[in-house]
Coordinates of C-alpha atoms in Angstrom, one line a residue:
M200 CA 0.0 0.0 0.0
S201 CA 1.2 3.5 -0.8
T202 CA 0.0 7.0 -0.4
T203 CA 0.6 10.2 -2.3
S204 CA 1.7 13.4 -0.5
K205 CA 0.9 16.9 -1.5
T206 CA 4.3 17.1 -3.2
G207 CA 3.3 14.3 -5.6
R208 CA 5.9 11.8 -4.3
E209 CA 4.8 8.2 -3.6
H210 CA 6.1 6.5 -0.5
T211 CA 5.3 3.6 1.7
P212 CA 4.6 3.7 5.4
G213 CA 8.0 2.3 6.1
E214 CA 9.8 5.1 4.5
S215 CA 10.3 7.2 7.6
G216 CA 12.9 9.4 6.1
G217 CA 10.5 10.4 3.2
A218 CA 7.7 11.0 5.7
A219 CA 9.9 13.3 7.7
A220 CA 11.0 15.1 4.6
D221 CA 7.4 15.6 3.6
A222 CA 6.5 16.9 7.0
A223 CA 9.4 19.3 6.9
A224 CA 8.3 20.5 3.5
R225 CA 4.7 21.1 4.6
G226 CA 6.0 23.0 7.6
R227 CA 8.2 25.2 5.4
A228 CA 5.2 25.8 3.1
A229 CA 3.0 26.8 6.0
R230 CA 5.6 29.2 7.3
D231 CA 6.1 30.7 3.8
Q232 CA 2.3 31.1 3.5
D233 CA 2.1 32.9 6.9
Q234 CA 5.0 35.1 5.9
D235 CA 3.3 35.9 2.6
L236 CA 0.0 36.8 4.2
G237 CA 1.9 38.9 6.7
E238 CA -0.3 41.0 9.1
A239 CA -3.4 40.1 7.1
G240 CA -3.0 36.5 8.2
S241 CA -2.4 37.3 11.9
Q242 CA -4.7 35.8 14.5
L243 CA -8.3 37.1 14.5
S244 CA -8.3 37.0 18.3
T245 CA -6.3 38.3 21.2
A246 CA -5.2 34.9 22.4
P247 CA -1.5 34.9 22.9
K248 CA 0.8 32.7 20.8
E249 CA 2.3 29.9 22.7
D250 CA 5.9 29.1 21.9
L251 CA 7.5 25.9 23.1
P252 CA 10.1 26.9 25.8
N253 CA 13.8 26.1 25.4
L254 CA 13.9 24.3 28.7
P255 CA 17.6 23.8 29.0
A256 CA 18.2 27.5 28.4
L257 CA 15.7 28.6 31.1
G258 CA 17.0 30.4 34.1
V259 CA 15.1 31.3 37.3
I260 CA 13.5 34.2 35.5
G261 CA 12.7 32.1 32.5
W262 CA 11.1 29.4 34.6
A263 CA 9.1 31.9 36.5
R264 CA 7.9 33.5 33.2
W265 CA 7.0 30.1 31.8
F266 CA 5.0 29.1 34.9
W267 CA 3.2 32.5 34.7
R268 CA 2.3 31.9 31.1
Q269 CA 1.0 28.4 32.0
L270 CA -1.0 29.8 34.9
T271 CA -2.6 32.6 32.8
S272 CA -3.4 30.4 29.9
M273 CA -7.1 29.7 29.1
R274 CA -6.8 26.0 29.4
V275 CA -5.4 26.3 32.9
A276 CA -8.2 28.7 33.9
L277 CA -10.8 26.2 32.6
L278 CA -9.0 23.4 34.5
L279 CA -9.0 25.4 37.7
L280 CA -12.7 26.2 37.2
L281 CA -13.4 22.4 36.9
L282 CA -11.3 21.7 40.0
L283 CA -13.3 24.4 41.9
S284 CA -16.6 22.7 40.9
L285 CA -15.3 19.3 42.0
A286 CA -14.0 20.8 45.3
A287 CA -17.4 22.1 46.1
I288 CA -19.0 18.6 45.9
P289 CA -17.9 17.6 49.4
G290 CA -19.5 20.7 50.7
S291 CA -22.9 19.3 49.7
L292 CA -22.3 15.7 50.7
V293 CA -20.5 16.2 54.1
P294 CA -22.4 18.1 56.9
Q295 CA -20.8 21.6 57.3
T296 CA -20.0 23.2 60.7
G297 CA -21.3 26.6 59.5
V298 CA -24.6 25.2 58.2
D299 CA -25.7 22.4 60.6
E300 CA -23.6 21.8 63.7
T301 CA -26.1 19.2 64.9
R302 CA -25.5 17.0 61.9
V303 CA -21.8 17.4 62.3
A304 CA -21.9 16.3 65.9
D305 CA -24.1 13.3 65.0
F306 CA -21.6 12.4 62.3
R307 CA -18.7 12.6 64.8
E308 CA -20.6 10.2 67.1
R309 CA -21.3 7.6 64.4
H310 CA -17.9 7.8 62.6
E311 CA -15.1 8.6 65.1
F312 CA -12.2 7.6 62.9
L313 CA -13.6 9.1 59.7
A314 CA -14.4 12.4 61.5
Q315 CA -10.7 12.7 62.5
V316 CA -9.7 12.3 58.8
Y317 CA -12.3 14.8 57.8
D318 CA -11.0 17.3 60.4
K319 CA -7.5 17.0 59.0
V320 CA -8.5 17.7 55.4
G321 CA -11.1 20.3 56.3
L322 CA -14.1 18.5 54.9
F323 CA -16.4 19.8 57.8
N324 CA -15.6 23.4 56.6
V325 CA -14.9 23.0 52.9
Y326 CA -15.4 26.6 51.8
S327 CA -12.9 28.0 54.2
S328 CA -10.3 25.2 53.9
V329 CA -6.8 25.9 52.7
W330 CA -7.1 23.7 49.6
F331 CA -10.4 25.2 48.5
S332 CA -9.1 28.7 49.1
A333 CA -5.9 27.9 47.1
I334 CA -7.9 26.8 44.1
Y335 CA -10.1 29.8 44.4
I336 CA -7.2 32.3 44.5
L337 CA -5.3 30.5 41.7
L338 CA -8.4 30.7 39.5
F339 CA -8.8 34.4 40.3
V340 CA -5.1 35.1 39.5
S341 CA -5.3 33.0 36.3
L342 CA -8.3 34.9 35.0
I343 CA -6.9 38.3 35.7
G344 CA -3.5 37.4 34.2
C345 CA -5.3 36.1 31.1
I346 CA -7.7 38.9 30.6
V347 CA -5.6 42.0 31.3
P348 CA -3.1 41.6 28.4
R349 CA -5.8 40.5 26.0
T350 CA -8.0 43.5 26.9
W351 CA -5.2 45.9 26.1
Q352 CA -4.5 44.0 22.9
F353 CA -8.1 44.2 21.9
V354 CA -8.2 47.9 22.7
G355 CA -5.3 48.3 20.3
Q356 CA -7.1 46.4 17.6
L357 CA -10.1 48.7 18.0
R358 CA -8.0 51.8 17.8
G359 CA -6.2 50.5 14.7
R360 CA -7.4 49.7 11.2
P361 CA -7.9 46.4 9.5
P362 CA -4.6 45.1 8.0
G363 CA -3.9 45.7 4.3
A364 CA -4.4 43.1 1.7
P365 CA -1.7 40.4 1.4
Q366 CA 0.3 40.2 -1.9
R367 CA -1.3 37.0 -3.0
L368 CA -5.0 36.9 -2.3
T369 CA -5.2 33.5 -4.0
R370 CA -3.6 31.9 -0.9
L371 CA -6.6 32.8 1.2
P372 CA -9.2 30.0 1.8
V373 CA -12.1 32.0 0.2
Y374 CA -11.3 33.7 -3.1
T375 CA -13.0 34.9 -6.3
T376 CA -12.1 37.2 -9.3
W377 CA -13.4 38.7 -12.5
R378 CA -12.6 41.3 -15.1
T379 CA -14.6 44.5 -15.6
E380 CA -14.5 47.6 -17.8
A381 CA -15.2 49.8 -14.8
D382 CA -12.4 52.1 -13.6
P383 CA -10.3 50.6 -10.6
G384 CA -11.0 53.6 -8.5
Q385 CA -14.7 53.4 -9.0
V386 CA -14.6 49.7 -8.1
R387 CA -12.7 50.4 -4.9
E388 CA -15.1 53.2 -4.0
A389 CA -18.1 50.9 -4.6
A390 CA -16.5 48.2 -2.6
L391 CA -15.8 50.6 0.3
G392 CA -19.4 51.8 0.4
L393 CA -20.8 48.3 0.2
L394 CA -18.6 47.0 3.0
R395 CA -19.4 50.0 5.3
K396 CA -23.1 49.5 4.5
R397 CA -22.7 45.9 5.8
R398 CA -21.2 47.3 9.0
F399 CA -17.6 46.4 8.2
R400 CA -14.8 48.6 9.4
A401 CA -13.3 49.4 6.0
H402 CA -10.7 51.7 4.6
L403 CA -8.6 52.1 1.4
A404 CA -5.1 50.5 1.7
G405 CA -3.1 51.0 -1.5
D406 CA -4.8 49.3 -4.4
A407 CA -7.3 47.4 -2.2
V408 CA -10.1 47.9 0.3
A409 CA -9.4 46.2 3.7
A410 CA -12.4 45.4 5.9
E411 CA -13.1 43.6 9.1
K412 CA -16.2 42.6 11.1
G413 CA -17.1 40.6 14.2
Y414 CA -15.2 42.5 16.9
L415 CA -18.1 41.7 19.3
R416 CA -16.9 38.0 19.3
E417 CA -13.7 39.0 21.2
A418 CA -15.6 41.6 23.2
G419 CA -18.0 38.8 24.3
N420 CA -15.2 36.5 25.2
L421 CA -13.5 39.2 27.3
A422 CA -16.9 40.1 28.9
F423 CA -17.5 36.5 29.8
H424 CA -14.2 36.2 31.6
L425 CA -14.6 39.6 33.3
A426 CA -18.0 38.5 34.5
L427 CA -16.5 35.4 36.0
I428 CA -14.1 37.6 38.0
V429 CA -17.0 39.7 39.2
M430 CA -18.9 36.6 40.2
L431 CA -15.9 35.2 42.1
I432 CA -15.5 38.5 44.0
A433 CA -19.2 38.7 44.7
F434 CA -19.3 35.1 45.9
A435 CA -16.3 35.6 48.2
W436 CA -17.7 38.9 49.5
G437 CA -21.0 37.2 50.2
Q438 CA -19.4 34.3 52.1
L439 CA -17.2 36.5 54.2
F440 CA -19.9 39.0 55.2
K441 CA -23.1 36.9 55.1
S442 CA -25.4 36.1 57.9
E443 CA -28.2 33.6 58.2
G444 CA -30.7 32.9 61.0
N445 CA -34.0 31.3 61.7
K446 CA -37.0 32.4 63.8
L447 CA -40.3 30.7 64.6
I448 CA -43.1 33.2 65.1
V449 CA -46.6 32.6 66.2
E450 CA -49.5 34.6 64.8
G451 CA -49.8 37.9 66.6
N452 CA -46.1 38.0 67.6
G453 CA -43.3 39.9 66.0
F454 CA -39.5 40.0 65.3
A455 CA -36.8 42.7 65.4
N456 CA -33.6 42.0 63.5
T457 CA -31.2 41.8 66.4
L458 CA -29.0 38.9 67.3
S459 CA -30.9 38.0 70.5
Q460 CA -34.1 37.5 68.6
Y461 CA -32.9 34.6 66.5
D462 CA -33.5 30.9 67.4
D463 CA -30.2 30.1 65.7
F464 CA -27.7 32.3 63.8
R465 CA -24.7 31.7 61.6
S466 CA -22.4 34.3 59.9
G467 CA -19.3 34.7 57.8
N468 CA -15.8 35.2 59.2
L469 CA -15.8 39.0 58.6
F470 CA -19.4 39.6 59.6
D471 CA -20.1 42.2 62.3
V472 CA -23.4 42.4 64.3
A473 CA -23.5 46.1 63.5
D474 CA -23.9 45.1 59.8
L475 CA -27.4 43.7 60.4
E476 CA -30.1 45.5 58.4
P477 CA -32.4 47.4 60.8
F478 CA -36.0 46.2 60.3
S479 CA -38.8 44.6 62.2
F480 CA -42.1 42.9 61.4
D481 CA -45.3 41.4 63.0
V482 CA -47.0 38.2 61.8
K483 CA -50.7 39.1 61.4
S484 CA -51.9 35.8 59.9
F485 CA -50.9 32.6 58.2
T486 CA -53.0 31.0 55.4
G487 CA -52.6 27.5 54.3
T488 CA -54.9 25.5 51.9
Y489 CA -54.5 21.9 50.8
E490 CA -55.7 19.5 48.2
R491 CA -58.8 17.7 49.5
S492 CA -59.0 14.8 47.1
G493 CA -57.1 12.9 44.4
P494 CA -53.6 11.5 44.3
N495 CA -52.2 14.8 45.7
K496 CA -54.5 14.9 48.7
G497 CA -52.9 16.9 51.5
T498 CA -50.5 18.8 49.2
P499 CA -50.3 22.5 50.0
R500 CA -51.9 24.8 47.5
T501 CA -51.4 28.1 49.4
Y502 CA -48.7 29.0 51.9
E503 CA -48.6 32.7 52.7
T504 CA -48.1 35.0 55.6
E505 CA -49.3 38.5 56.0
L506 CA -46.7 40.8 57.6
V507 CA -46.6 44.3 58.8
Y508 CA -43.0 45.5 58.6
S509 CA -40.9 48.7 58.9
E510 CA -37.4 49.6 57.9
G511 CA -35.2 51.3 60.4
A512 CA -36.1 52.4 63.9
Y513 CA -38.8 54.8 62.9
G514 CA -39.7 53.5 59.4
E515 CA -43.2 53.7 58.0
E516 CA -45.2 50.5 58.6
R517 CA -46.1 48.6 55.4
T518 CA -48.2 45.5 54.8
T519 CA -47.0 42.7 52.5
T520 CA -47.6 39.0 51.9
V521 CA -44.7 36.6 52.0
R522 CA -45.0 33.3 50.1
V523 CA -42.8 30.3 49.5
N524 CA -40.0 31.4 47.1
E525 CA -41.3 35.0 47.2
P526 CA -39.3 36.6 50.1
L527 CA -39.6 40.0 51.6
Q528 CA -36.4 42.0 50.6
I529 CA -35.1 44.8 52.7
G530 CA -31.7 46.1 51.6
D531 CA -29.3 43.1 51.4
S532 CA -31.6 41.0 53.6
K533 CA -34.3 38.6 52.5
V534 CA -37.0 37.1 54.7
Y535 CA -38.1 33.7 53.5
L536 CA -41.1 31.7 54.6
V537 CA -39.6 28.2 55.2
S538 CA -41.9 26.2 57.5
H539 CA -45.3 26.1 59.2
G540 CA -47.1 24.5 62.1
Y541 CA -49.7 24.8 64.9
A542 CA -49.5 26.4 68.3
P543 CA -52.5 25.3 70.5
V544 CA -53.3 27.6 73.4
V545 CA -53.0 25.9 76.8
T546 CA -54.0 27.2 80.2
V547 CA -52.6 25.7 83.4
R548 CA -54.1 26.4 86.8
D549 CA -52.9 25.3 90.2
G550 CA -54.9 23.5 92.9
E551 CA -56.5 26.8 93.9
G552 CA -57.6 27.7 90.4
K553 CA -55.0 30.4 89.9
V554 CA -53.8 30.7 86.3
V555 CA -50.0 30.0 86.3
F556 CA -49.6 29.6 82.6
K557 CA -51.6 30.6 79.5
D558 CA -49.9 30.8 76.1
A559 CA -49.8 29.4 72.6
V560 CA -47.3 26.5 72.5
P561 CA -45.6 26.0 69.1
L562 CA -45.2 22.3 68.3
L563 CA -42.9 20.9 65.6
P564 CA -44.3 18.9 62.7
L565 CA -43.2 15.3 62.3
D566 CA -44.8 14.5 58.9
S567 CA -46.5 16.0 55.9
N568 CA -49.9 15.9 57.7
V569 CA -48.5 18.1 60.5
T570 CA -48.5 15.5 63.2
S571 CA -46.7 17.5 65.8
S572 CA -44.9 17.2 69.2
G573 CA -43.4 19.5 71.8
V574 CA -43.4 20.4 75.4
V575 CA -45.4 22.7 77.7
K576 CA -43.2 24.1 80.5
V577 CA -44.6 25.9 83.6
L578 CA -41.5 27.5 85.2
D579 CA -42.7 30.1 87.6
G580 CA -45.7 30.7 89.9
Y581 CA -46.9 27.2 90.5
R582 CA -47.3 25.7 94.0
N583 CA -48.4 22.1 94.6
A584 CA -51.1 21.0 97.0
E585 CA -48.7 21.3 99.9
G586 CA -47.8 24.9 99.0
K587 CA -44.3 24.1 97.8
K588 CA -42.9 25.7 94.7
E589 CA -42.6 23.2 91.8
Q590 CA -42.3 23.2 88.1
L591 CA -44.6 21.4 85.7
G592 CA -43.8 19.8 82.4
F593 CA -46.1 18.2 79.8
N594 CA -45.2 16.2 76.8
A595 CA -47.6 17.3 74.0
F596 CA -48.6 15.4 70.9
F597 CA -51.0 17.2 68.5
V598 CA -52.8 16.1 65.4
P599 CA -54.9 18.6 63.3
T600 CA -57.1 15.8 61.9
F601 CA -57.6 12.9 64.3
G602 CA -58.6 9.6 62.7
G603 CA -60.8 8.6 65.6
S604 CA -60.5 6.1 68.3
R605 CA -61.2 3.3 65.9
S606 CA -58.1 4.3 63.8
G607 CA -55.9 3.0 66.5
T608 CA -53.2 5.6 65.9
M609 CA -52.3 9.1 66.9
L610 CA -51.3 10.3 63.5
S611 CA -52.9 13.1 61.6
Q612 CA -54.9 12.2 58.5
F613 CA -54.9 15.7 57.0
P614 CA -52.8 18.9 57.5
A615 CA -55.8 21.2 58.0
L616 CA -57.6 21.7 61.4
D617 CA -60.5 19.3 60.7
Y618 CA -60.5 17.3 64.0
P619 CA -57.8 18.7 66.3
V620 CA -56.7 16.5 69.3
L621 CA -54.0 17.3 71.9
A622 CA -52.5 14.4 73.9
L623 CA -50.7 15.4 77.2
S624 CA -48.6 13.5 79.7
A625 CA -47.8 15.2 83.0
Y626 CA -44.7 15.6 85.1
H627 CA -43.7 17.7 88.1
G628 CA -40.4 18.6 89.8
D629 CA -37.4 20.6 88.6
L630 CA -37.0 21.3 84.9
K631 CA -33.3 22.4 85.5
A632 CA -34.1 25.7 83.7
D633 CA -32.1 27.6 86.3
S634 CA -28.9 25.6 85.8
G635 CA -27.5 28.2 83.3
I636 CA -27.3 25.5 80.6
P637 CA -29.3 26.4 77.4
Q638 CA -32.3 24.2 76.9
S639 CA -34.5 23.5 73.9
V640 CA -38.1 24.8 74.2
Y641 CA -39.2 21.7 72.4
Q642 CA -37.6 19.1 74.7
M643 CA -37.9 18.4 78.5
D644 CA -35.1 17.3 80.8
K645 CA -36.7 14.6 83.0
T646 CA -33.7 13.8 85.2
K647 CA -35.3 15.6 88.2
M648 CA -38.9 15.3 87.1
K649 CA -41.5 12.9 88.5
E650 CA -44.5 11.4 86.7
F651 CA -48.0 12.2 87.8
K652 CA -49.7 8.8 88.3
D653 CA -53.2 7.7 87.4
S654 CA -55.4 5.3 89.4
D655 CA -53.5 2.3 87.9
G656 CA -50.1 3.7 88.8
E657 CA -49.2 4.5 85.2
L658 CA -48.1 7.8 83.7
F659 CA -51.0 10.2 83.8
K660 CA -52.0 11.2 80.3
K661 CA -55.1 12.3 78.4
M662 CA -56.4 13.2 75.0
L663 CA -58.2 16.6 74.8
T664 CA -60.3 18.2 72.1
P665 CA -60.6 22.0 72.0
G666 CA -62.4 23.3 75.2
E667 CA -61.7 20.2 77.3
T668 CA -59.9 20.2 80.6
M669 CA -57.6 17.6 82.2
T670 CA -57.6 17.5 86.0
L671 CA -54.3 16.5 87.5
P672 CA -54.2 13.9 90.3
D673 CA -54.2 14.8 94.0
G674 CA -55.5 18.3 93.5
A675 CA -52.4 19.4 91.7
G676 CA -54.4 21.6 89.3
T677 CA -55.9 21.5 85.8
V678 CA -54.8 21.9 82.2
T679 CA -57.2 23.3 79.6
F680 CA -56.9 22.9 75.8
E681 CA -58.5 26.2 74.7
N682 CA -60.6 26.6 71.6
D683 CA -58.0 29.0 70.2
I684 CA -55.5 27.2 68.0
R685 CA -53.0 29.5 66.4
E686 CA -50.6 28.9 63.6
W687 CA -46.9 29.7 63.4
A688 CA -44.6 30.4 60.5
G689 CA -40.9 29.7 60.4
F690 CA -38.8 32.4 58.7
Q691 CA -35.2 32.4 57.5
M692 CA -33.5 35.8 57.4
V693 CA -30.6 35.8 55.0
Q694 CA -28.2 38.8 54.5
E695 CA -25.7 38.1 51.7
P696 CA -24.1 41.2 50.2
G697 CA -22.9 41.0 46.6
G698 CA -26.0 39.1 45.4
G699 CA -26.8 41.8 42.9
W700 CA -23.3 41.8 41.6
A701 CA -23.3 38.0 41.2
L702 CA -26.6 38.1 39.3
G703 CA -25.4 40.9 37.1
G704 CA -22.1 39.0 36.5
A705 CA -24.1 35.8 35.6
L706 CA -26.2 37.7 33.0
V707 CA -23.2 39.4 31.5
A708 CA -21.4 36.0 31.3
I709 CA -24.3 34.4 29.5
A710 CA -24.5 37.3 27.0
G711 CA -20.7 37.3 26.5
L712 CA -20.6 33.5 26.0
A713 CA -23.4 33.8 23.4
G714 CA -21.5 36.5 21.6
S715 CA -18.3 34.5 21.5
L716 CA -20.1 31.4 20.2
F717 CA -22.4 32.9 17.6
I718 CA -20.5 35.9 16.2
Q719 CA -17.8 35.2 13.6
R720 CA -14.9 37.5 13.2
R721 CA -13.8 37.8 9.6
R722 CA -11.8 39.9 7.1
V723 CA -12.5 40.8 3.5
W724 CA -10.2 42.4 0.9
V725 CA -11.2 43.8 -2.5
R726 CA -8.4 44.6 -4.9
A727 CA -9.0 46.4 -8.2
V728 CA -6.1 47.1 -10.6
G729 CA -5.8 47.8 -14.3
G730 CA -4.6 44.9 -16.4
P731 CA -2.2 45.2 -19.4
D732 CA -5.1 45.2 -21.8
G733 CA -6.8 48.1 -20.1
V734 CA -9.4 45.9 -18.4
T735 CA -9.8 46.1 -14.6
V736 CA -9.1 42.9 -12.7
V737 CA -11.2 42.6 -9.5
E738 CA -10.1 40.2 -6.7
M739 CA -12.0 39.4 -3.6
A740 CA -10.9 37.2 -0.7
G741 CA -12.0 36.5 2.8
L742 CA -10.5 35.0 6.0
G743 CA -12.3 33.9 9.1
R744 CA -11.1 33.1 12.6
S745 CA -12.5 29.6 12.4
E746 CA -13.6 27.1 9.7
S747 CA -17.0 28.7 9.3
A748 CA -19.4 28.3 6.3
T749 CA -20.6 31.8 6.7
V750 CA -17.4 33.3 5.2
P751 CA -17.8 31.8 1.7
E752 CA -21.5 32.6 1.7
E753 CA -21.0 36.2 2.9
L754 CA -18.2 36.8 0.3
G755 CA -20.4 35.3 -2.4
D756 CA -23.2 37.7 -1.5
L757 CA -20.8 40.7 -1.4
A758 CA -19.2 39.7 -4.7
G759 CA -22.6 39.3 -6.3
I760 CA -23.7 42.9 -5.3
L761 CA -20.3 44.3 -6.4
Y762 CA -20.5 42.4 -9.7
D763 CA -23.8 44.2 -10.4
Q764 CA -22.1 47.5 -10.0
A765 CA -19.0 46.5 -12.0
P766 CA -20.2 43.8 -14.4
G767 CA -17.8 41.4 -16.1
A768 CA -16.0 42.4 -19.3
P769 CA -16.6 40.4 -22.5
G770 CA -13.8 38.1 -23.8
P771 CA -11.6 35.5 -22.2
E772 CA -9.5 36.2 -19.2
P773 CA -5.7 36.1 -19.8
S774 CA -3.9 33.2 -18.3
A775 CA -0.5 33.5 -16.6
E776 CA 0.5 30.1 -18.1
S777 CA -0.1 31.3 -21.7
P778 CA 3.2 31.9 -23.6
D779 CA 1.6 35.0 -25.3
A780 CA 0.8 36.6 -21.9
P781 CA 2.9 39.7 -21.5
D782 CA 4.9 40.3 -18.3
A783 CA 2.9 42.4 -15.8
P784 CA 4.6 42.7 -12.5
D785 CA 1.9 44.9 -11.1
A786 CA -1.0 42.7 -12.1
P787 CA -2.5 40.3 -9.6
D788 CA -1.4 36.7 -9.5
T789 CA -3.2 34.0 -11.3
P790 CA -5.7 32.3 -9.1
D791 CA -4.3 29.4 -7.1
P792 CA -5.9 26.1 -8.4
Q793 CA -6.5 25.2 -4.7
A794 CA -8.4 28.5 -3.9
V795 CA -12.0 28.0 -3.0
P796 CA -14.3 30.3 -5.0
A797 CA -17.1 31.9 -3.1
E798 CA -20.6 30.6 -4.0
G799 CA -22.4 33.0 -6.3
A800 CA -19.4 35.2 -6.8
E801 CA -18.8 34.5 -10.4
K802 CA -21.6 35.2 -12.8
P803 CA -21.8 34.0 -16.5

């Protein structure tokens, strides 16, 4: 088997010397072509040329320069962006200290050895770890080092003019020619007007018109990478100065944006309490509706809360409605509606009938039908039948829709208040609330509590419907489940500065990427010179940044319009290979047989 090279020599695969010679010949031909095209064949982008380094000759400065070029190359920037995406994966798979310390503590208890490994590599705090920060900073430096020189180069291109026509237009990938009786100057003026009308940057350069179009491609590329830098800065700014907290609020109660008001609170490393946005709001009502039938029975249809809020210490009160995914925004802070539940009103009286507790008790949902549990704590004001001070505690279990005694279960059948039932079990003693150790309002420490006993010696408990009262044993008092059942809403207050910059950067990045993908940068040259026989020879050629089919089509369209203004002359065109053809050093070269004519450029 043999193949034929572009030089016409046949060789077999075993002839390595001939293959090397052919490769060298093709390399020399490519270099000669680039030299022949000159500035016209230069890159149609601002991407720097990469030369292979002469490694043995590199010194300290040379190595530093080489590493800098590698770091600021586009492929390294893309690699670092990929590494940053991969590095963020553990942050979503491993519980994070700054997000959920309870899950982190639970993970440590269940996986002692693995937790030690995670601590050493920083997997419990991924986004502030050394390795994640290193990737982040290297990506930032890489993008800046890549963009700055390309931006200055692009500015220089905008301030300059399209390069003049190369000596041999036939060497360009898209080429066409014809002869006309029109004057060369008229042809050039017509070509200049046509190209400018098509929004090319065009000018006369000697005997040819040079034009270029598609600068927005490079502008979009630069805008995309600048937007990435803006997004990185906005993300870092938001992480360092952000704050996030949660608050459960019963209908009729309010919230002021101070640290002491939060149920739990997390913030960035550079956050200051003084940075909290000053605002407050009251929860007027919560409205929830649910599907009553069908496969989606119990699915929420409406979740919304009516708020009355004010900005600043003396701001004007305004009313708004907060829905799921429709937060209230005040400055850099957003108030999200994230959860919902019920807070039955419970009244506790001592043995003498004195009210020692009356309040709405928020209970936490356990399932989608809002089966809820919690604790009722009576900390002050209660005295037992003997007149001694004690504290009372009640485990509470609530269902908004009870299935009835025949259902055999204390699980809600529907999330709405169709048949509410409250089950209580009673304890007395010391709740250890005065020990100085923080306690959850939804759990009860029973280490110093005693059970109230029923007639059978079992834990005293009872199921109540609204309006019913439970009488404690031995004249200890009563507990009433009032007819008033309030609803509570859980809010998440997020303050993350830089969000607007991140959104703007994302939009600019999308627009820039679209421009760099769909806009083609290309150059067109039109040369018109007088031939030896007095007939004008018109040559048109185009060059695109990439192998794009739009360049031949566009050149063909332009050539067709220009041909109508400078129609072809009658008679055969002279051939440079004809022995009768006179020498004309100023005449254009004979078209290269390998040149690709533009479609529609030549007319019969």
